[in-house]
Amino acid sequence: MAGSFAQLARAADKARDTMLVPKTALETPPLEIHTLGADALRQPAQRIGKVNDQVRELARDMLRSMYTAKGIGLAAPQVAVYQQLLVIDLDLENAATPPLVLINPEITAASAGLDTYEEGCLSIPGVYLDVVRPTAIELSYRDEMGRPRKMKADGLMARCIQHEMDHLNGVLFVDRVTDQDGLQKELKENGFQSKHVQSVS
Ligand code: NI
């Protein structure tokens, strides 16, 4: 029993360590990040039943593609995988800081207080616009080992989690932009079409 527990613990440590992939740009990233207009971005993601090596490998590949694109967050539907998985790393400069992997995330509480902050998205490169969201959130999720977790987030982390969770429901930050003139201008300047926005406001 003790032996097998130690073995399991070692396997768990190894799996967690392997979420740390080099935070560098690859010449050929493993996954293509789809952009505004692609159907992939509008597909809802399914809950993940079992967190296994396949899920961890997907998370690593998402991280490799995210680091290559110099992003701080990526959700599985952006790479045309319709599973409730997202990765976040707010410390790109520090190779030793592990990324955050959220599986089946659910927001359990959101602050009444709202913040306005300029967002961007790897699926809509070049477009940066203000979005209003709750300042702070609480959530439950499973980590990369499948363990149930809870966390509180505010600031940029709360912002980023809410943005990525929107992706799991096929919602993009441009859908939440209220400045319609600014939106039209930014989209046009960056080669995107406004018909692909599905406003939720
Ligand atoms: Ni995004």
PDB file of C-alpha atoms in Angstrom, residues 1-180:
ATOM      1  CA  MET A   1       0.000   0.000   0.000  1.00  0.00           C
ATOM      2  CA  ALA A   2       2.697   2.495   1.039  1.00  0.00           C
ATOM      3  CA  GLY A   3       4.679   1.659  -2.052  1.00  0.00           C
ATOM      4  CA  SER A   4       1.805   2.167  -4.402  1.00  0.00           C
ATOM      5  CA  PHE A   5       0.888   5.440  -2.685  1.00  0.00           C
ATOM      6  CA  ALA A   6       4.448   6.729  -3.120  1.00  0.00           C
ATOM      7  CA  GLN A   7       4.308   5.647  -6.729  1.00  0.00           C
ATOM      8  CA  LEU A   8       1.051   7.507  -7.242  1.00  0.00           C
ATOM      9  CA  ALA A   9       2.453  10.612  -5.540  1.00  0.00           C
ATOM     10  CA  ARG A  10       5.531  10.480  -7.767  1.00  0.00           C
ATOM     11  CA  ALA A  11       3.357  10.113 -10.840  1.00  0.00           C
ATOM     12  CA  ALA A  12       1.303  13.100  -9.684  1.00  0.00           C
ATOM     13  CA  ASP A  13       4.423  15.251  -9.172  1.00  0.00           C
ATOM     14  CA  LYS A  14       5.754  14.238 -12.560  1.00  0.00           C
ATOM     15  CA  ALA A  15       2.494  15.099 -14.289  1.00  0.00           C
ATOM     16  CA  ARG A  16       2.321  18.483 -12.564  1.00  0.00           C
ATOM     17  CA  ASP A  17       5.933  19.276 -13.444  1.00  0.00           C
ATOM     18  CA  THR A  18       5.280  18.508 -17.075  1.00  0.00           C
ATOM     19  CA  MET A  19       2.801  21.415 -17.248  1.00  0.00           C
ATOM     20  CA  LEU A  20       5.975  23.534 -17.261  1.00  0.00           C
ATOM     21  CA  VAL A  21       6.879  23.764 -20.924  1.00  0.00           C
ATOM     22  CA  PRO A  22       9.433  26.289 -22.215  1.00  0.00           C
ATOM     23  CA  LYS A  23       7.876  29.751 -22.428  1.00  0.00           C
ATOM     24  CA  THR A  24       9.410  30.416 -25.807  1.00  0.00           C
ATOM     25  CA  ALA A  25       8.112  30.851 -29.338  1.00  0.00           C
ATOM     26  CA  LEU A  26       8.221  27.682 -31.453  1.00  0.00           C
ATOM     27  CA  GLU A  27       8.753  27.792 -35.193  1.00  0.00           C
ATOM     28  CA  THR A  28       5.893  25.343 -35.662  1.00  0.00           C
ATOM     29  CA  PRO A  29       3.484  25.434 -32.693  1.00  0.00           C
ATOM     30  CA  PRO A  30       1.501  22.192 -32.231  1.00  0.00           C
ATOM     31  CA  LEU A  31      -1.973  23.732 -32.517  1.00  0.00           C
ATOM     32  CA  GLU A  32      -3.507  26.310 -34.822  1.00  0.00           C
ATOM     33  CA  ILE A  33      -5.325  29.152 -33.075  1.00  0.00           C
ATOM     34  CA  HIS A  34      -8.508  29.940 -34.988  1.00  0.00           C
ATOM     35  CA  THR A  35      -9.523  33.551 -35.590  1.00  0.00           C
ATOM     36  CA  LEU A  36     -12.759  35.561 -35.664  1.00  0.00           C
ATOM     37  CA  GLY A  37     -15.033  34.185 -38.375  1.00  0.00           C
ATOM     38  CA  ALA A  38     -14.071  30.547 -37.759  1.00  0.00           C
ATOM     39  CA  ASP A  39     -16.985  28.310 -36.681  1.00  0.00           C
ATOM     40  CA  ALA A  40     -14.734  26.706 -34.057  1.00  0.00           C
ATOM     41  CA  LEU A  41     -14.924  29.801 -31.866  1.00  0.00           C
ATOM     42  CA  ARG A  42     -18.721  29.544 -31.615  1.00  0.00           C
ATOM     43  CA  GLN A  43     -18.924  25.877 -30.563  1.00  0.00           C
ATOM     44  CA  PRO A  44     -19.790  25.240 -26.904  1.00  0.00           C
ATOM     45  CA  ALA A  45     -17.306  23.073 -24.991  1.00  0.00           C
ATOM     46  CA  GLN A  46     -18.234  19.818 -23.226  1.00  0.00           C
ATOM     47  CA  ARG A  47     -17.312  18.937 -19.638  1.00  0.00           C
ATOM     48  CA  ILE A  48     -14.256  16.715 -19.333  1.00  0.00           C
ATOM     49  CA  GLY A  49     -15.099  13.391 -17.670  1.00  0.00           C
ATOM     50  CA  LYS A  50     -11.672  12.024 -16.855  1.00  0.00           C
ATOM     51  CA  VAL A  51      -8.512  14.082 -16.493  1.00  0.00           C
ATOM     52  CA  ASN A  52      -5.936  11.766 -18.049  1.00  0.00           C
ATOM     53  CA  ASP A  53      -2.620  11.970 -19.923  1.00  0.00           C
ATOM     54  CA  GLN A  54      -4.445  12.940 -23.101  1.00  0.00           C
ATOM     55  CA  VAL A  55      -5.958  15.990 -21.392  1.00  0.00           C
ATOM     56  CA  ARG A  56      -2.581  16.944 -19.910  1.00  0.00           C
ATOM     57  CA  GLU A  57      -0.913  16.615 -23.308  1.00  0.00           C
ATOM     58  CA  LEU A  58      -3.591  18.841 -24.821  1.00  0.00           C
ATOM     59  CA  ALA A  59      -2.967  21.424 -22.058  1.00  0.00           C
ATOM     60  CA  ARG A  60       0.769  21.342 -22.776  1.00  0.00           C
ATOM     61  CA  ASP A  61       0.205  21.766 -26.512  1.00  0.00           C
ATOM     62  CA  MET A  62      -2.161  24.675 -25.805  1.00  0.00           C
ATOM     63  CA  LEU A  63       0.531  26.271 -23.630  1.00  0.00           C
ATOM     64  CA  ARG A  64       3.174  25.813 -26.355  1.00  0.00           C
ATOM     65  CA  SER A  65       0.882  27.486 -28.892  1.00  0.00           C
ATOM     66  CA  MET A  66      -0.056  30.240 -26.405  1.00  0.00           C
ATOM     67  CA  TYR A  67       3.572  31.033 -25.576  1.00  0.00           C
ATOM     68  CA  THR A  68       4.425  31.102 -29.281  1.00  0.00           C
ATOM     69  CA  ALA A  69       1.658  33.674 -29.816  1.00  0.00           C
ATOM     70  CA  LYS A  70       2.765  35.594 -26.679  1.00  0.00           C
ATOM     71  CA  GLY A  71      -0.638  35.290 -25.059  1.00  0.00           C
ATOM     72  CA  ILE A  72      -1.582  35.018 -21.376  1.00  0.00           C
ATOM     73  CA  GLY A  73      -4.626  32.770 -21.819  1.00  0.00           C
ATOM     74  CA  LEU A  74      -6.025  30.209 -24.244  1.00  0.00           C
ATOM     75  CA  ALA A  75      -9.225  28.139 -24.239  1.00  0.00           C
ATOM     76  CA  ALA A  76      -9.611  24.787 -26.002  1.00  0.00           C
ATOM     77  CA  PRO A  77     -12.291  25.935 -28.519  1.00  0.00           C
ATOM     78  CA  GLN A  78      -9.707  28.400 -29.905  1.00  0.00           C
ATOM     79  CA  VAL A  79      -7.765  25.369 -31.125  1.00  0.00           C
ATOM     80  CA  ALA A  80     -10.981  23.640 -32.251  1.00  0.00           C
ATOM     81  CA  VAL A  81     -11.152  21.265 -29.279  1.00  0.00           C
ATOM     82  CA  TYR A  82     -14.583  21.443 -27.678  1.00  0.00           C
ATOM     83  CA  GLN A  83     -13.670  20.576 -24.109  1.00  0.00           C
ATOM     84  CA  GLN A  84     -13.871  22.694 -20.966  1.00  0.00           C
ATOM     85  CA  LEU A  85     -10.159  23.306 -20.629  1.00  0.00           C
ATOM     86  CA  LEU A  86      -8.245  26.546 -20.436  1.00  0.00           C
ATOM     87  CA  VAL A  87      -4.691  27.592 -19.661  1.00  0.00           C
ATOM     88  CA  ILE A  88      -3.473  30.888 -18.186  1.00  0.00           C
ATOM     89  CA  ASP A  89      -0.019  32.285 -17.473  1.00  0.00           C
ATOM     90  CA  LEU A  90       0.360  35.840 -16.216  1.00  0.00           C
ATOM     91  CA  ASP A  91       4.099  35.457 -15.618  1.00  0.00           C
ATOM     92  CA  LEU A  92       5.563  34.891 -19.081  1.00  0.00           C
ATOM     93  CA  GLU A  93       8.944  36.339 -18.053  1.00  0.00           C
ATOM     94  CA  ASN A  94       9.556  33.744 -15.362  1.00  0.00           C
ATOM     95  CA  ALA A  95      10.186  30.237 -16.719  1.00  0.00           C
ATOM     96  CA  ALA A  96       9.759  28.618 -13.287  1.00  0.00           C
ATOM     97  CA  THR A  97       6.247  29.930 -12.577  1.00  0.00           C
ATOM     98  CA  PRO A  98       3.801  27.119 -13.364  1.00  0.00           C
ATOM     99  CA  PRO A  99       0.835  28.004 -15.561  1.00  0.00           C
ATOM    100  CA  LEU A 100      -2.728  27.678 -14.329  1.00  0.00           C
ATOM    101  CA  VAL A 101      -4.739  24.849 -15.918  1.00  0.00           C
ATOM    102  CA  LEU A 102      -8.504  25.039 -15.333  1.00  0.00           C
ATOM    103  CA  ILE A 103     -10.737  22.095 -16.211  1.00  0.00           C
ATOM    104  CA  ASN A 104     -14.554  22.321 -16.031  1.00  0.00           C
ATOM    105  CA  PRO A 105     -14.375  25.777 -14.380  1.00  0.00           C
ATOM    106  CA  GLU A 106     -17.532  27.193 -12.809  1.00  0.00           C
ATOM    107  CA  ILE A 107     -17.931  30.682 -11.376  1.00  0.00           C
ATOM    108  CA  THR A 108     -19.573  30.305  -7.955  1.00  0.00           C
ATOM    109  CA  ALA A 109     -19.642  34.005  -7.006  1.00  0.00           C
ATOM    110  CA  ALA A 110     -18.984  37.329  -8.720  1.00  0.00           C
ATOM    111  CA  SER A 111     -18.532  40.757  -7.148  1.00  0.00           C
ATOM    112  CA  ALA A 112     -21.198  43.406  -7.594  1.00  0.00           C
ATOM    113  CA  GLY A 113     -18.367  45.797  -8.367  1.00  0.00           C
ATOM    114  CA  LEU A 114     -17.454  46.085 -12.036  1.00  0.00           C
ATOM    115  CA  ASP A 115     -14.228  47.076 -13.769  1.00  0.00           C
ATOM    116  CA  THR A 116     -13.514  48.364 -17.243  1.00  0.00           C
ATOM    117  CA  TYR A 117     -10.337  47.024 -18.789  1.00  0.00           C
ATOM    118  CA  GLU A 118      -8.886  46.826 -22.276  1.00  0.00           C
ATOM    119  CA  GLU A 119      -8.916  43.230 -23.536  1.00  0.00           C
ATOM    120  CA  GLY A 120      -7.335  41.489 -26.471  1.00  0.00           C
ATOM    121  CA  CYS A 121      -7.597  37.906 -27.752  1.00  0.00           C
ATOM    122  CA  LEU A 122      -5.270  35.574 -29.657  1.00  0.00           C
ATOM    123  CA  SER A 123      -8.250  34.810 -31.911  1.00  0.00           C
ATOM    124  CA  ILE A 124      -8.719  38.492 -32.813  1.00  0.00           C
ATOM    125  CA  PRO A 125      -5.117  39.707 -33.141  1.00  0.00           C
ATOM    126  CA  GLY A 126      -4.567  43.453 -33.116  1.00  0.00           C
ATOM    127  CA  VAL A 127      -7.990  44.310 -31.669  1.00  0.00           C
ATOM    128  CA  TYR A 128      -7.946  45.839 -28.170  1.00  0.00           C
ATOM    129  CA  LEU A 129     -11.100  47.269 -26.636  1.00  0.00           C
ATOM    130  CA  ASP A 130     -12.647  48.010 -23.251  1.00  0.00           C
ATOM    131  CA  VAL A 131     -14.886  45.376 -21.673  1.00  0.00           C
ATOM    132  CA  VAL A 132     -16.863  45.680 -18.416  1.00  0.00           C
ATOM    133  CA  ARG A 133     -16.777  42.657 -16.085  1.00  0.00           C
ATOM    134  CA  PRO A 134     -17.077  41.866 -12.357  1.00  0.00           C
ATOM    135  CA  THR A 135     -13.908  42.894 -10.504  1.00  0.00           C
ATOM    136  CA  ALA A 136     -13.584  39.706  -8.466  1.00  0.00           C
ATOM    137  CA  ILE A 137     -14.819  36.130  -8.798  1.00  0.00           C
ATOM    138  CA  GLU A 138     -14.803  32.821  -6.969  1.00  0.00           C
ATOM    139  CA  LEU A 139     -14.679  29.607  -8.913  1.00  0.00           C
ATOM    140  CA  SER A 140     -14.480  25.854  -8.660  1.00  0.00           C
ATOM    141  CA  TYR A 141     -12.598  23.701 -11.153  1.00  0.00           C
ATOM    142  CA  ARG A 142     -10.440  20.633 -11.529  1.00  0.00           C
ATOM    143  CA  ASP A 143      -6.697  20.978 -11.817  1.00  0.00           C
ATOM    144  CA  GLU A 144      -4.443  19.080 -14.221  1.00  0.00           C
ATOM    145  CA  MET A 145      -4.448  16.094 -11.860  1.00  0.00           C
ATOM    146  CA  GLY A 146      -8.251  16.006 -11.803  1.00  0.00           C
ATOM    147  CA  ARG A 147      -8.411  17.253  -8.227  1.00  0.00           C
ATOM    148  CA  PRO A 148     -11.367  19.500  -7.322  1.00  0.00           C
ATOM    149  CA  ARG A 149     -10.169  23.007  -6.442  1.00  0.00           C
ATOM    150  CA  LYS A 150     -11.608  26.370  -5.458  1.00  0.00           C
ATOM    151  CA  MET A 151     -10.038  29.771  -5.928  1.00  0.00           C
ATOM    152  CA  LYS A 152     -10.687  33.484  -5.572  1.00  0.00           C
ATOM    153  CA  ALA A 153      -9.365  35.865  -8.186  1.00  0.00           C
ATOM    154  CA  ASP A 154      -9.301  39.594  -8.765  1.00  0.00           C
ATOM    155  CA  GLY A 155      -7.400  42.015 -10.968  1.00  0.00           C
ATOM    156  CA  LEU A 156      -5.928  40.671 -14.184  1.00  0.00           C
ATOM    157  CA  MET A 157      -6.429  37.034 -13.125  1.00  0.00           C
ATOM    158  CA  ALA A 158     -10.194  37.523 -12.648  1.00  0.00           C
ATOM    159  CA  ARG A 159     -10.348  39.334 -15.961  1.00  0.00           C
ATOM    160  CA  CYS A 160      -8.436  36.625 -17.788  1.00  0.00           C
ATOM    161  CA  ILE A 161     -10.443  33.721 -16.300  1.00  0.00           C
ATOM    162  CA  GLN A 162     -13.747  35.355 -17.275  1.00  0.00           C
ATOM    163  CA  HIS A 163     -12.485  36.047 -20.801  1.00  0.00           C
ATOM    164  CA  GLU A 164     -11.312  32.437 -21.254  1.00  0.00           C
ATOM    165  CA  MET A 165     -14.486  30.978 -19.718  1.00  0.00           C
ATOM    166  CA  ASP A 166     -16.513  32.947 -22.251  1.00  0.00           C
ATOM    167  CA  HIS A 167     -14.662  31.010 -24.961  1.00  0.00           C
ATOM    168  CA  LEU A 168     -16.016  27.756 -23.470  1.00  0.00           C
ATOM    169  CA  ASN A 169     -19.521  29.083 -24.244  1.00  0.00           C
ATOM    170  CA  GLY A 170     -18.638  30.319 -27.723  1.00  0.00           C
ATOM    171  CA  VAL A 171     -18.597  33.947 -26.553  1.00  0.00           C
ATOM    172  CA  LEU A 172     -15.838  36.369 -27.611  1.00  0.00           C
ATOM    173  CA  PHE A 173     -14.809  39.598 -25.896  1.00  0.00           C
ATOM    174  CA  VAL A 174     -15.891  41.645 -28.926  1.00  0.00           C
ATOM    175  CA  ASP A 175     -19.452  40.385 -28.241  1.00  0.00           C
ATOM    176  CA  ARG A 176     -19.303  42.305 -24.922  1.00  0.00           C
ATOM    177  CA  VAL A 177     -17.872  45.579 -26.242  1.00  0.00           C
ATOM    178  CA  THR A 178     -20.315  48.470 -25.844  1.00  0.00           C
ATOM    179  CA  ASP A 179     -18.358  51.076 -27.863  1.00  0.00           C
ATOM    180  CA  GLN A 180     -19.780  50.127 -31.263  1.00  0.00           C
TER     181      GLN A 180
END
